[in-house]
PDB file of C-alpha atoms in Angstrom:
ATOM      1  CA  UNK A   1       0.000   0.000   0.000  1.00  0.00           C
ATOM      2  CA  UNK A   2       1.092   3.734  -1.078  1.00  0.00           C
ATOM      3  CA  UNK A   3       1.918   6.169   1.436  1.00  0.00           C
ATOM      4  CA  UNK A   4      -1.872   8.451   1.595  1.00  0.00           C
ATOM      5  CA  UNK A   5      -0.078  12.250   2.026  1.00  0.00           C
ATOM      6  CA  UNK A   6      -1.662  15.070   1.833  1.00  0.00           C
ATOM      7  CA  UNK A   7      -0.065  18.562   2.676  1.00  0.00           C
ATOM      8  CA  UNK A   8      -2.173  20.907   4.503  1.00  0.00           C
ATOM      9  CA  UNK A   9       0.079  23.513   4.666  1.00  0.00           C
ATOM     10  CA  UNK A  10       3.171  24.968   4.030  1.00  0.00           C
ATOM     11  CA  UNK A  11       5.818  22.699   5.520  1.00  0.00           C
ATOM     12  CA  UNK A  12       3.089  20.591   7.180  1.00  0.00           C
ATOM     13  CA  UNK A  13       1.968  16.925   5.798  1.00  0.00           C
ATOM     14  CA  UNK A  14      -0.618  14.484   7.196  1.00  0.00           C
ATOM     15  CA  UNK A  15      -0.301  10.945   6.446  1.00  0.00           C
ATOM     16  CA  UNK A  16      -2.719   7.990   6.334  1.00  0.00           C
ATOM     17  CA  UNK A  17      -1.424   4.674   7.427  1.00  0.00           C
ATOM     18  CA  UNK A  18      -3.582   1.920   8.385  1.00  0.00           C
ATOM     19  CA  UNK A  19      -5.682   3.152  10.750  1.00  0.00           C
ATOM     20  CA  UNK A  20      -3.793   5.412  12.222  1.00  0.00           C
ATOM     21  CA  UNK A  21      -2.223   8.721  11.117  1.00  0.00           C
ATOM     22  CA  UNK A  22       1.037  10.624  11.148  1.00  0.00           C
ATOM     23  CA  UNK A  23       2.522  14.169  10.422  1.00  0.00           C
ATOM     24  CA  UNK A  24       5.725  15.341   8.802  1.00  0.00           C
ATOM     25  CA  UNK A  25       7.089  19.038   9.533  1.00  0.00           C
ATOM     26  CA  UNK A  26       9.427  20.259   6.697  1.00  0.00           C
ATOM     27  CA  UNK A  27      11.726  22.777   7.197  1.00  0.00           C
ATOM     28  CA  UNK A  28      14.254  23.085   4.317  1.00  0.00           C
ATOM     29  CA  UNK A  29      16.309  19.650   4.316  1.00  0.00           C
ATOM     30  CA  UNK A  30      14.977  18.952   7.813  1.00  0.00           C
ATOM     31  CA  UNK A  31      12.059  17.204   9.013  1.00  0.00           C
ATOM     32  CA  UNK A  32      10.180  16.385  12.480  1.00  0.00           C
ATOM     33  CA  UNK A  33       7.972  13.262  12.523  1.00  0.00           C
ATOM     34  CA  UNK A  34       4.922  13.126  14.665  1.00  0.00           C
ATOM     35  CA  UNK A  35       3.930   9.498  15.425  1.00  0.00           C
ATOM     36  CA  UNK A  36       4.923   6.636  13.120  1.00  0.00           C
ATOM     37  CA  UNK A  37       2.237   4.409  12.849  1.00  0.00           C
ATOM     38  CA  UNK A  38       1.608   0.152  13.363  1.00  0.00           C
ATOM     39  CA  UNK A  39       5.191  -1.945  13.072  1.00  0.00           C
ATOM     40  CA  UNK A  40       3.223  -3.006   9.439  1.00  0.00           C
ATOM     41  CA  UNK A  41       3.115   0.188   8.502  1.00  0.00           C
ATOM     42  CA  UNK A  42       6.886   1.370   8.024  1.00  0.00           C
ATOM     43  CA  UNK A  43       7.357   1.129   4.442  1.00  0.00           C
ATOM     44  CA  UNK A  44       4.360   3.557   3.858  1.00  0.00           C
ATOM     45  CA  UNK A  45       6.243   5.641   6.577  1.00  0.00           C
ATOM     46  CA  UNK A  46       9.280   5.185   4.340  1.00  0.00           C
ATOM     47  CA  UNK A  47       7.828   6.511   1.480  1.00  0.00           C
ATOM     48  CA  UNK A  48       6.353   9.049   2.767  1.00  0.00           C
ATOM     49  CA  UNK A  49       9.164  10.527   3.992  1.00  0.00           C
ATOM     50  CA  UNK A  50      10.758  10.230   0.262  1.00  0.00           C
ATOM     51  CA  UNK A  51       7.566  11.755  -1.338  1.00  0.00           C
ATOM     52  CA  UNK A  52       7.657  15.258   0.822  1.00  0.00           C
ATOM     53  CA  UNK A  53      11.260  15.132  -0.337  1.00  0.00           C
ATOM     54  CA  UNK A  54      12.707  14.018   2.949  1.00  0.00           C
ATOM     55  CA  UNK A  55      14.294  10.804   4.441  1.00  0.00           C
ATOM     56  CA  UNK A  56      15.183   9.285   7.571  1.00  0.00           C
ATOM     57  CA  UNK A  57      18.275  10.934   7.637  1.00  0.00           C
ATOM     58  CA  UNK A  58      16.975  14.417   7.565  1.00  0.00           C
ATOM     59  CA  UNK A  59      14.413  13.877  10.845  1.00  0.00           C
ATOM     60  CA  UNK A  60      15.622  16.215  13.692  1.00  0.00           C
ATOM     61  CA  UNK A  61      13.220  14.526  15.689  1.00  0.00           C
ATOM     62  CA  UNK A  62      10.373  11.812  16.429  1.00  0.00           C
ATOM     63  CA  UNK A  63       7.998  13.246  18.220  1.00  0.00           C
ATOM     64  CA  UNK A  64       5.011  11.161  20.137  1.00  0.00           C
ATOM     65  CA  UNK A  65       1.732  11.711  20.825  1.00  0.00           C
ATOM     66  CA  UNK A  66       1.596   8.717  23.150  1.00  0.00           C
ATOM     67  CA  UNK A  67       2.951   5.394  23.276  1.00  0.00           C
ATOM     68  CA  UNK A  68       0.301   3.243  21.808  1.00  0.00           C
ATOM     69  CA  UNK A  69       2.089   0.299  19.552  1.00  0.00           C
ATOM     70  CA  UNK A  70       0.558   2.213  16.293  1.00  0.00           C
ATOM     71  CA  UNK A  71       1.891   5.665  16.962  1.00  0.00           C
ATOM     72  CA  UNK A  72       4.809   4.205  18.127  1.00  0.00           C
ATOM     73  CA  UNK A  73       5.545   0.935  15.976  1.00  0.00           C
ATOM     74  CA  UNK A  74       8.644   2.808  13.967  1.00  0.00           C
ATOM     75  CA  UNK A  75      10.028   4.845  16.531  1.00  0.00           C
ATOM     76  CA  UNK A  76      12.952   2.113  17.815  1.00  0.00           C
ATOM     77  CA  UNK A  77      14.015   1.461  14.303  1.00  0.00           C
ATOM     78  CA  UNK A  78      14.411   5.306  13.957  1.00  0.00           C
ATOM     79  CA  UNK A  79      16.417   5.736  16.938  1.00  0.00           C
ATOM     80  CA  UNK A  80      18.537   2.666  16.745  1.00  0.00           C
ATOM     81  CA  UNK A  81      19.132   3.219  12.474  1.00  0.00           C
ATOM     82  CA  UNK A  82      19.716   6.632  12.152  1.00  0.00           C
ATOM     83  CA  UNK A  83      20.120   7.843  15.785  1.00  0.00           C
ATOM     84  CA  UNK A  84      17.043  10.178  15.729  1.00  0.00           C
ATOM     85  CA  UNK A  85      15.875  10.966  19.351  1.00  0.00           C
ATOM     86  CA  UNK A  86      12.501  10.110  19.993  1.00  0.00           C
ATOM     87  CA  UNK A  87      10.598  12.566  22.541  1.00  0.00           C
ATOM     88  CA  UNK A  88       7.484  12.546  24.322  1.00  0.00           C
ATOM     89  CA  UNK A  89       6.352  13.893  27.862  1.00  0.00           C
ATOM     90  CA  UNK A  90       7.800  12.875  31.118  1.00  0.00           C
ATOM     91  CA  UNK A  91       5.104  11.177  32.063  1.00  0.00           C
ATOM     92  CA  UNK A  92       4.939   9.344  29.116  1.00  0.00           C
ATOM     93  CA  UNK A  93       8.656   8.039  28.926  1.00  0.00           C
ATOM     94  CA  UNK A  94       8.376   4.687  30.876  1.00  0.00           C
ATOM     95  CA  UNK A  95       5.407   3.769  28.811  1.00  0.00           C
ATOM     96  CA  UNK A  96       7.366   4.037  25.761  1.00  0.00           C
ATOM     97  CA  UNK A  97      10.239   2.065  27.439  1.00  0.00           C
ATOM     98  CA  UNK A  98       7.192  -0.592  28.729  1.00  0.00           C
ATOM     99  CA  UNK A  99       7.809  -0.086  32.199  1.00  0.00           C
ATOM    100  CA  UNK A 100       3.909  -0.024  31.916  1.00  0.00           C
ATOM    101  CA  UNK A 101       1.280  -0.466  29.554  1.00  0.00           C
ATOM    102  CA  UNK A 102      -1.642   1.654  29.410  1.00  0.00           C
ATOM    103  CA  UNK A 103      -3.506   0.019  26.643  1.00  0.00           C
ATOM    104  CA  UNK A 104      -6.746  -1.408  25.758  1.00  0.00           C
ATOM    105  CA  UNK A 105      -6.783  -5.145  26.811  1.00  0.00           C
ATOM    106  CA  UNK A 106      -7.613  -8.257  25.213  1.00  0.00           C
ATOM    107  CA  UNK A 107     -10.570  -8.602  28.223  1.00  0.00           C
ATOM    108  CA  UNK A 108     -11.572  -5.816  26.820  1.00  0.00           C
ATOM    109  CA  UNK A 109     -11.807  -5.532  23.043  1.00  0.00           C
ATOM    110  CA  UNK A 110     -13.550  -9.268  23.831  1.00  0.00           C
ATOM    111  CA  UNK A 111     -16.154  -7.279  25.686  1.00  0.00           C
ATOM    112  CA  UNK A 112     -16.550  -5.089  23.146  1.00  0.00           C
ATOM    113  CA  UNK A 113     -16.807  -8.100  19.882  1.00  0.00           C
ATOM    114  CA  UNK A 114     -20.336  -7.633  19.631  1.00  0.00           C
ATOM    115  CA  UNK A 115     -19.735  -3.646  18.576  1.00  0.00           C
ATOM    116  CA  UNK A 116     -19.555  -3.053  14.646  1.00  0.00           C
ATOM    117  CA  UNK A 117     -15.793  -2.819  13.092  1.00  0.00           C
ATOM    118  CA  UNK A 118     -14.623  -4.205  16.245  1.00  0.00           C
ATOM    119  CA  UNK A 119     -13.963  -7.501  15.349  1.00  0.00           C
ATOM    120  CA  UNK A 120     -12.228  -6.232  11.549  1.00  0.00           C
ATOM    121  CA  UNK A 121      -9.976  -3.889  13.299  1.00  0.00           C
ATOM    122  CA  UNK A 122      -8.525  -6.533  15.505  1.00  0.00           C
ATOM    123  CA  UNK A 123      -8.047  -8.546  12.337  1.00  0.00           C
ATOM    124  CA  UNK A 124      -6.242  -5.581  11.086  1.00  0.00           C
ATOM    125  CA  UNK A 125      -4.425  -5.009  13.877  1.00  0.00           C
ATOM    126  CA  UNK A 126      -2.809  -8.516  14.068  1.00  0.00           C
ATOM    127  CA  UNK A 127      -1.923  -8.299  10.211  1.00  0.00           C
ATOM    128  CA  UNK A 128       0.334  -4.763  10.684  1.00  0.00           C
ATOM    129  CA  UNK A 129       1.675  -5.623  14.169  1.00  0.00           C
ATOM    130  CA  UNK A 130      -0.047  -3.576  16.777  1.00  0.00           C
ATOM    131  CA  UNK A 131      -0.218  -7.037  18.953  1.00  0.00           C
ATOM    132  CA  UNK A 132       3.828  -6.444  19.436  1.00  0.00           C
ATOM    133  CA  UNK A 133       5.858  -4.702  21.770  1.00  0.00           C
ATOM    134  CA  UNK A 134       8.411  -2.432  20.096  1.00  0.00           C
ATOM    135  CA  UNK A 135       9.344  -0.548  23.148  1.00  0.00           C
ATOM    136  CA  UNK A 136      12.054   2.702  23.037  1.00  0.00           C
ATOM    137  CA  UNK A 137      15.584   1.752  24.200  1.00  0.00           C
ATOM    138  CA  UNK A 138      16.269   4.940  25.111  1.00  0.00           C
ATOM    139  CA  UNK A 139      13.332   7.931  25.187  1.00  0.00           C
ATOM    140  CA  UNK A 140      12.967  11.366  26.144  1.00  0.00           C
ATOM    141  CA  UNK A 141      11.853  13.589  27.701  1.00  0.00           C
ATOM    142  CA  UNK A 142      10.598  16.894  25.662  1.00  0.00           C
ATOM    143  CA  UNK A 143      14.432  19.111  26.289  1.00  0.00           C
ATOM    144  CA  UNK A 144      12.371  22.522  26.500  1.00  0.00           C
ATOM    145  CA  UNK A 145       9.120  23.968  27.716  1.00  0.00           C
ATOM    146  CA  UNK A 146       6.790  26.136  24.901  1.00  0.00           C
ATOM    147  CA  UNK A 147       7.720  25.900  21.057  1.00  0.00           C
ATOM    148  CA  UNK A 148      10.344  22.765  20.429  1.00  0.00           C
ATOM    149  CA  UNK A 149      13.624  23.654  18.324  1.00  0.00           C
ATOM    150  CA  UNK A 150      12.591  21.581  15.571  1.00  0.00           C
ATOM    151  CA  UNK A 151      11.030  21.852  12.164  1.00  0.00           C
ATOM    152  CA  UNK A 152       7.406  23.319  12.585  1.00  0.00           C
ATOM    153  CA  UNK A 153       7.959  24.653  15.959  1.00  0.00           C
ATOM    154  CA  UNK A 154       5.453  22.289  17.548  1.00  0.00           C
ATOM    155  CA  UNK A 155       4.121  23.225  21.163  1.00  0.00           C
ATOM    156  CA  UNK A 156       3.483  19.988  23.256  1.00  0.00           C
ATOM    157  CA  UNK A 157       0.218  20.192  25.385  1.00  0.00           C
ATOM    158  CA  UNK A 158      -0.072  17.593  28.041  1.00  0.00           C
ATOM    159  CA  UNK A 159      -3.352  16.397  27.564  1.00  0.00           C
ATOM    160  CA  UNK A 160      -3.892  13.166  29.509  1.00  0.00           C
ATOM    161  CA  UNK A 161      -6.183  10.644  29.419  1.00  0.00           C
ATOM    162  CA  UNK A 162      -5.564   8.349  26.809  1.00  0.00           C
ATOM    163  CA  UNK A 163      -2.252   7.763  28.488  1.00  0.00           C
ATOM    164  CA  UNK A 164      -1.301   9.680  31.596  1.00  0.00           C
ATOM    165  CA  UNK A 165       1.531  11.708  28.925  1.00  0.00           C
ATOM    166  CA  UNK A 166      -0.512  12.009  26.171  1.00  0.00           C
ATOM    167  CA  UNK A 167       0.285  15.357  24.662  1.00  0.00           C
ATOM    168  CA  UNK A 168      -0.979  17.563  21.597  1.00  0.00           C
ATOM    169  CA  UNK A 169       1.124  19.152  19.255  1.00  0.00           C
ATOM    170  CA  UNK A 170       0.268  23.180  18.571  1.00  0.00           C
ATOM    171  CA  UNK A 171       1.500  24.979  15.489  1.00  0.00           C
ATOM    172  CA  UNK A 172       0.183  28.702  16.554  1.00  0.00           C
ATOM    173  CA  UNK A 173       2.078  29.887  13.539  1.00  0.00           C
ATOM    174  CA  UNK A 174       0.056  28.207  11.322  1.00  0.00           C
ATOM    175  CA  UNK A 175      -3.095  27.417  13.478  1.00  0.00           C
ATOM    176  CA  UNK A 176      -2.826  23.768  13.311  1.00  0.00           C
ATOM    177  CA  UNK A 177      -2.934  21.184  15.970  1.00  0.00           C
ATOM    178  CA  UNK A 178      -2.097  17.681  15.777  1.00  0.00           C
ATOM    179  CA  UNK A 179      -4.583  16.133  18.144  1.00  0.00           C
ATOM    180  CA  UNK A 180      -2.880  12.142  18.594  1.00  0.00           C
ATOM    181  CA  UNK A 181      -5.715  10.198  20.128  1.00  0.00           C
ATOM    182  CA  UNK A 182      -7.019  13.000  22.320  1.00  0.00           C
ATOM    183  CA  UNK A 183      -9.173  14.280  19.276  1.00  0.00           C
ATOM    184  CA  UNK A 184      -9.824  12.340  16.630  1.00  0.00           C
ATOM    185  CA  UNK A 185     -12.439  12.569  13.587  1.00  0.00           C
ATOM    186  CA  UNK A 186     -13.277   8.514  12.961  1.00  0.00           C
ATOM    187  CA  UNK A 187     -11.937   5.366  13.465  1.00  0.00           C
ATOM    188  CA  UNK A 188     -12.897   1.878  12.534  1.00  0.00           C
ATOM    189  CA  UNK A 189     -14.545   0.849  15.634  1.00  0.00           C
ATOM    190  CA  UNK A 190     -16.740   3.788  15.822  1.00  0.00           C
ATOM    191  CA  UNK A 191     -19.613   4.687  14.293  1.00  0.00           C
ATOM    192  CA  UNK A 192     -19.862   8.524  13.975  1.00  0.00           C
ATOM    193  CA  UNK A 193     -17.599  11.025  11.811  1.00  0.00           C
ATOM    194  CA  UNK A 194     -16.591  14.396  12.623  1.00  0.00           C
ATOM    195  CA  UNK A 195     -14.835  15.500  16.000  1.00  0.00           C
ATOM    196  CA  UNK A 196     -15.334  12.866  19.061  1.00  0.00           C
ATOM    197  CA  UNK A 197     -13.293  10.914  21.846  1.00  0.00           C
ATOM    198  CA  UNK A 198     -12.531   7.348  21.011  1.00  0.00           C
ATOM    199  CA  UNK A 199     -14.772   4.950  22.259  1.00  0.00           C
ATOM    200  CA  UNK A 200     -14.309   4.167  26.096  1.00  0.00           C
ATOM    201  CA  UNK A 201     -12.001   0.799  25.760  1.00  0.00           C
ATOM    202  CA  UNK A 202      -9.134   2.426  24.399  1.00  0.00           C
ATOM    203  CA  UNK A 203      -8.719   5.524  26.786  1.00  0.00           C
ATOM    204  CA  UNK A 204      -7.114   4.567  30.220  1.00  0.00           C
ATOM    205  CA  UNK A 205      -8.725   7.195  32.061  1.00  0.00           C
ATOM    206  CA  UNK A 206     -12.141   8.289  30.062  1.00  0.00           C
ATOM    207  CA  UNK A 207     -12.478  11.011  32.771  1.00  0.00           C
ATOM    208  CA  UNK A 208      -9.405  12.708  32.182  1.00  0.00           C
ATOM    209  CA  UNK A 209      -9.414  12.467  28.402  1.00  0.00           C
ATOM    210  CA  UNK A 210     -12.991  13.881  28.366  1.00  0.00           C
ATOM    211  CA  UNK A 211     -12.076  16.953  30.695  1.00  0.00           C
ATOM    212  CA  UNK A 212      -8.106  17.392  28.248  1.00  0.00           C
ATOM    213  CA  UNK A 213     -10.931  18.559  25.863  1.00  0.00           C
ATOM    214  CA  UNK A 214     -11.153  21.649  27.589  1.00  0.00           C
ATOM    215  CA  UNK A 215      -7.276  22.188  27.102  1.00  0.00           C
ATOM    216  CA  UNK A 216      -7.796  21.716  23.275  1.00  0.00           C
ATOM    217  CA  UNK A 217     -10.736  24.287  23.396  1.00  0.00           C
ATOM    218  CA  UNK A 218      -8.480  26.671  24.245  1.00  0.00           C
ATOM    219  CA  UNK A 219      -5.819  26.224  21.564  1.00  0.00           C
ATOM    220  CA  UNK A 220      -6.371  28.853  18.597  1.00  0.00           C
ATOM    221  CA  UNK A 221      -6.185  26.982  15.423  1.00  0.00           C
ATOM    222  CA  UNK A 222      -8.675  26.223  12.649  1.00  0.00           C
ATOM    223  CA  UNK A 223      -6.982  23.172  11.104  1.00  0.00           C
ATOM    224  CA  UNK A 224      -7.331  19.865  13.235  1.00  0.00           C
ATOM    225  CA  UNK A 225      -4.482  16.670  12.247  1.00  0.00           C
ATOM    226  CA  UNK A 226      -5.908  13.663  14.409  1.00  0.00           C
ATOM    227  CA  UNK A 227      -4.566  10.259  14.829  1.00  0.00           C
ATOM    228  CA  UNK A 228      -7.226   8.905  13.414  1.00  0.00           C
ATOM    229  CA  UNK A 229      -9.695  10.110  11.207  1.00  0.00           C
ATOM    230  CA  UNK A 230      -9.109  12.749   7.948  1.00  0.00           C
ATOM    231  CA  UNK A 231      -8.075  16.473   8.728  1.00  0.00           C
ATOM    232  CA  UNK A 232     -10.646  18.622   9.724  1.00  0.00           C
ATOM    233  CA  UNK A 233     -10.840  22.224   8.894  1.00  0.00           C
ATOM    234  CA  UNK A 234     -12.702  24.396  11.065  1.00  0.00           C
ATOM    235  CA  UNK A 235     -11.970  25.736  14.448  1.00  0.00           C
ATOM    236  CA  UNK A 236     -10.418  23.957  16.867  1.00  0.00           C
ATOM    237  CA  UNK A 237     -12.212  24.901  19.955  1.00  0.00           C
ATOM    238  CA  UNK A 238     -15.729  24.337  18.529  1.00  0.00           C
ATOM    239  CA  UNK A 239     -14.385  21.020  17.386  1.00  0.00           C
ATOM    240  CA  UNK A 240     -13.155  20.098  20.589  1.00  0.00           C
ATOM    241  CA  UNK A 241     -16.724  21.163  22.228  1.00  0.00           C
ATOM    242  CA  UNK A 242     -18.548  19.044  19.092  1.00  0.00           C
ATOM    243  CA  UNK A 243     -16.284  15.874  20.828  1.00  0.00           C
ATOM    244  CA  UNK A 244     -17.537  17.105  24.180  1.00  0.00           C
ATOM    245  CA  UNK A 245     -21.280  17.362  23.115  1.00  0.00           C
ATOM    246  CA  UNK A 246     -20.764  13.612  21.403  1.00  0.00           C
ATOM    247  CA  UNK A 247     -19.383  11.633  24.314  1.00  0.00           C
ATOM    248  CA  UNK A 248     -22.278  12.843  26.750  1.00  0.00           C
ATOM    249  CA  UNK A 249     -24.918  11.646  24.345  1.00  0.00           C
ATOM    250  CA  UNK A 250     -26.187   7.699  25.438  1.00  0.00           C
ATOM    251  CA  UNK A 251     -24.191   4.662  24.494  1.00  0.00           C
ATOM    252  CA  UNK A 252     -20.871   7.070  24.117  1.00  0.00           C
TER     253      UNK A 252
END
């Protein structure tokens, strides 16, 4: 399968893998990666490195939303291949070395067989990997507060959750955010499109990840780059409050 890229912006590229999304910040010959996808996935991450005329050589940076296998199923062969540093929050560090594992269990997604698309996306995710552990030798922590050094200038906003250091990325700049799993717009267990959570079974604390909503109301942006789902255009906050408005409705 093809790398799916679409640039949204100057400098700014979001990628569909299989299932799950990533973004590529250009900045002359240099490049930040946000995410990289299921284990399955990295020739499509490969490529589409090489089609926004970049390459594993020229990332600065891996960046993580949060340490779920597919967003981070490429980021050890990164690190250990071409010596790119892979950061995420503090709080989110031992997860991506597997000290922990905040992730939805196999108790649970057999629970949840009887919703639609559940039982074809764990199909899926068997085929590309997301049932293996491809921890981070070696991750860190972000090395700044505010705007990163990197191509883009990304912002990390903690925004837990999903995972206890799940964090947005903000490009004020150019109004984008990059929302991981803490916004996303679909997904192939769920049946709604647009703005929403991710159903219950895959957020560790459903609580938390409902009220990080308010923290992406406030960013000012009117382009939205989820983890899963196509980009949205529109603002930010009311998409965040659309989410909001969604998960309090019955059954969510």
């Amino acid at each position: 399968m093809r790398a799916d890229v679409h640039q949204v912006a100057d400098g700014t590229y979001l990628v569909h893998g299989s299932n799950t999304n990533w973004v590529i910040l250009t900045d002359g010959d240099a490049a930040t990666l946000v995410d990289t996808g299921y284990p399955g996935d990295r020739r499509q991450l490969l490529d589409s490195l090489a089609a926004v005329g970049s390459s594993p050589q020229a990332l600065a940076a891996v960046l993580i939303t949060h340490a779920h296998n597919d967003h981070l199923g490429s980021a050890e062969y990164l690190r250990g291949t071409y010596g790119t540093p892979v950061y995420l929050h503090e709080a989110e560090v031992p997860h991506a070395r597997r000290d922990f594992l905040q992730q939805v269990t196999p108790g649970q997604v057999v629970r949840n067989a009887w919703r639609p698309g559940v039982v074809p996306w764990l199909v899926h995710v068997l085929r590309v990997g997301g049932a293996e552990q491809h921890p981070v030798t070696a991750p860190e922590a972000f090395p700044r507060e505010g705007a990163l050094d990197l191509p883009g200038r990304p912002v990390p906003v903690h925004t837990p959750g999903h995972t206890d250091g799940h964090c947005v990325y903000h490009l004020p700049q150019a109004g984008i955010v990059l929302s991981g799993d803490a916004l996303a717009t679909g997904h192939a267990t769920a049946r709604a499109k647009g703005p929403q959570l991710l159903p219950g079974m895959f957020h560790h604390e459903r609580a938390r990840a409902l009220a990080s909503l308010d923290l992406i109301e406030a960013l000012d942006g009117d382009t939205l780059l989820p983890g899963h789902g196509p980009v949205h255009h529109g603002s930010v906050s009311k998409a965040a409050q659309e989410a909001r408005d969604r998960a309090h409705r019955p059954g969510r």
